[in-house]
Amino acid sequence: MASFSVQFLGCKVSHTDAQALRERLLRDGHDERAGVADVAVLNTCCVTHEAVRKSRSATMRAARTHSRVYVTGCAANLGGGELAGLPANVTVVGGSGEEATRVVAGDVGAIGCVGADVRLERTRAFVKIQDGCSFGCRFCVIPLVRGGTRSRRVEAVLSEIRRRVAQGHREVVLTGINLGLFRDREAGWTLPQLIRAAGATPGLARLRLSSIEINHVDQALVSALRETPAVARHLHVPLQSGDDGVLRAMGRRYTLATYLRRLEPLADLNLTTDVIVGFPGEDECAFRNTLAAVERAGITKAHVFPYSPRPGTATAAADPVPPEVKKERSARLRAASVVACRERWREKVGREDVVLVDRPGRGYGDDYSPWLVEAPVGALVAVRGASVTEEGILAA
Ligand code: SF4
């Protein structure tokens, strides 16, 4: 039996891949341990230059405290020498999440305790329904490292959701690289049908989508979100830029007008987004269009990513916006996002909500607004907003 730890960097798909690997090692009878262990597995991210740098630093740290380190995930599939020169006890394992799990588990060695029921510590379960992406955003390395879209079968997804609920998870997040590409051709199902069926799982309190491209926000999806009571009142819809010229240069498949129009029927939800700042061709005017678009769409939290060219992409050779300009624009957008979040939180003062407590003293309301609340981790508690702090809404 080996002792091990699994960490992930990056998105919720990286989280689900790390979770699958962790479950496999536990089922094989290995002993999970925080801090020093025999084996460390790092499921990495390569979506920006900064993400690769962090993945590399985490690997170097792990190599000092573990006998063996396995590097899996997106950065492991990147090639091009970004993970070159790692210590001798580090093995880079490429391939899909499933392939990497097989390789690492085989290497660490399956020993005893097969079939143990693994209870994950999180109150929120991330269930992968789809992987890869068949869009071709010109800046994005994800299709290169994860391949084109492929979906899990409906029955496999629904059965995992039932298992997570039986384990005690109250909330399930449907997770994928590009969720709207989910298809079970044999069942004839797309995402809206899956949402309705998943939301009807007995015992499930909340269903959430990790994110959705605006191209997939159509009438069928809006109806499924509206007519499934378990669906949370939150939607994460990447904008990337609010300037049509930059959107075109990015190879995104919509204009700002389309983005705004498609979100109109969901305007009461808590809308969050991703924005790339400092993309080639983004001048001050284009950036102001993005600032205005975030406000017009009623977005609260904007996850801001300063542009960094990724190897192998169409824009790999272009990075004309100076770092200090990216930094300054990022700070302006983040500041606007803080203001928008606070406004939404203030609306909750004096009102009731239901919070899923996911850490001591903290949790999230139905629309994914953060609350400060004293209740046991895992509890769903009715709260009333007393005031707003820097970190969220204080429950009375
Ligand atoms: S939709 Fe675009 S940004 Fe998102 S994973 Fe696919 S190619 Fe990348």
PDB file of C-alpha atoms and ligand atoms in Angstrom, residues 133 135-137 139-140 142-143 177-178 213 252, ligand 1:
ATOM      1  CA  CYS A 133     -14.071  20.837 -27.527  1.00  0.00           C
ATOM      2  CA  PHE A 135     -14.930  24.848 -31.374  1.00  0.00           C
ATOM      3  CA  GLY A 136     -11.828  26.526 -32.708  1.00  0.00           C
ATOM      4  CA  CYS A 137     -11.256  29.682 -30.668  1.00  0.00           C
ATOM      5  CA  PHE A 139      -6.272  31.515 -28.747  1.00  0.00           C
ATOM      6  CA  CYS A 140      -7.280  28.280 -27.079  1.00  0.00           C
ATOM      7  CA  ILE A 142      -7.711  23.133 -24.911  1.00  0.00           C
ATOM      8  CA  PRO A 143      -8.807  21.367 -28.149  1.00  0.00           C
ATOM      9  CA  ILE A 177     -15.125  21.629 -21.349  1.00  0.00           C
ATOM     10  CA  ASN A 178     -18.001  22.770 -23.564  1.00  0.00           C
ATOM     11  CA  GLU A 213     -21.177  28.930 -24.223  1.00  0.00           C
ATOM     12  CA  ARG A 252     -15.585  33.270 -31.147  1.00  0.00           C
TER      13      ARG A 252
HETATM   14  S1  SF4 B   1     -15.138  27.018 -26.600  1.00  0.00           S
HETATM   15 FE1  SF4 B   1     -13.289  28.031 -27.330  1.00  0.00          FE
HETATM   16  S2  SF4 B   1     -12.300  28.741 -25.394  1.00  0.00           S
HETATM   17 FE2  SF4 B   1     -13.789  27.161 -24.806  1.00  0.00          FE
HETATM   18  S3  SF4 B   1     -12.577  25.227 -24.779  1.00  0.00           S
HETATM   19 FE3  SF4 B   1     -13.559  25.406 -26.825  1.00  0.00          FE
HETATM   20  S4  SF4 B   1     -11.978  26.346 -28.117  1.00  0.00           S
HETATM   21 FE4  SF4 B   1     -11.399  26.736 -25.959  1.00  0.00          FE
END
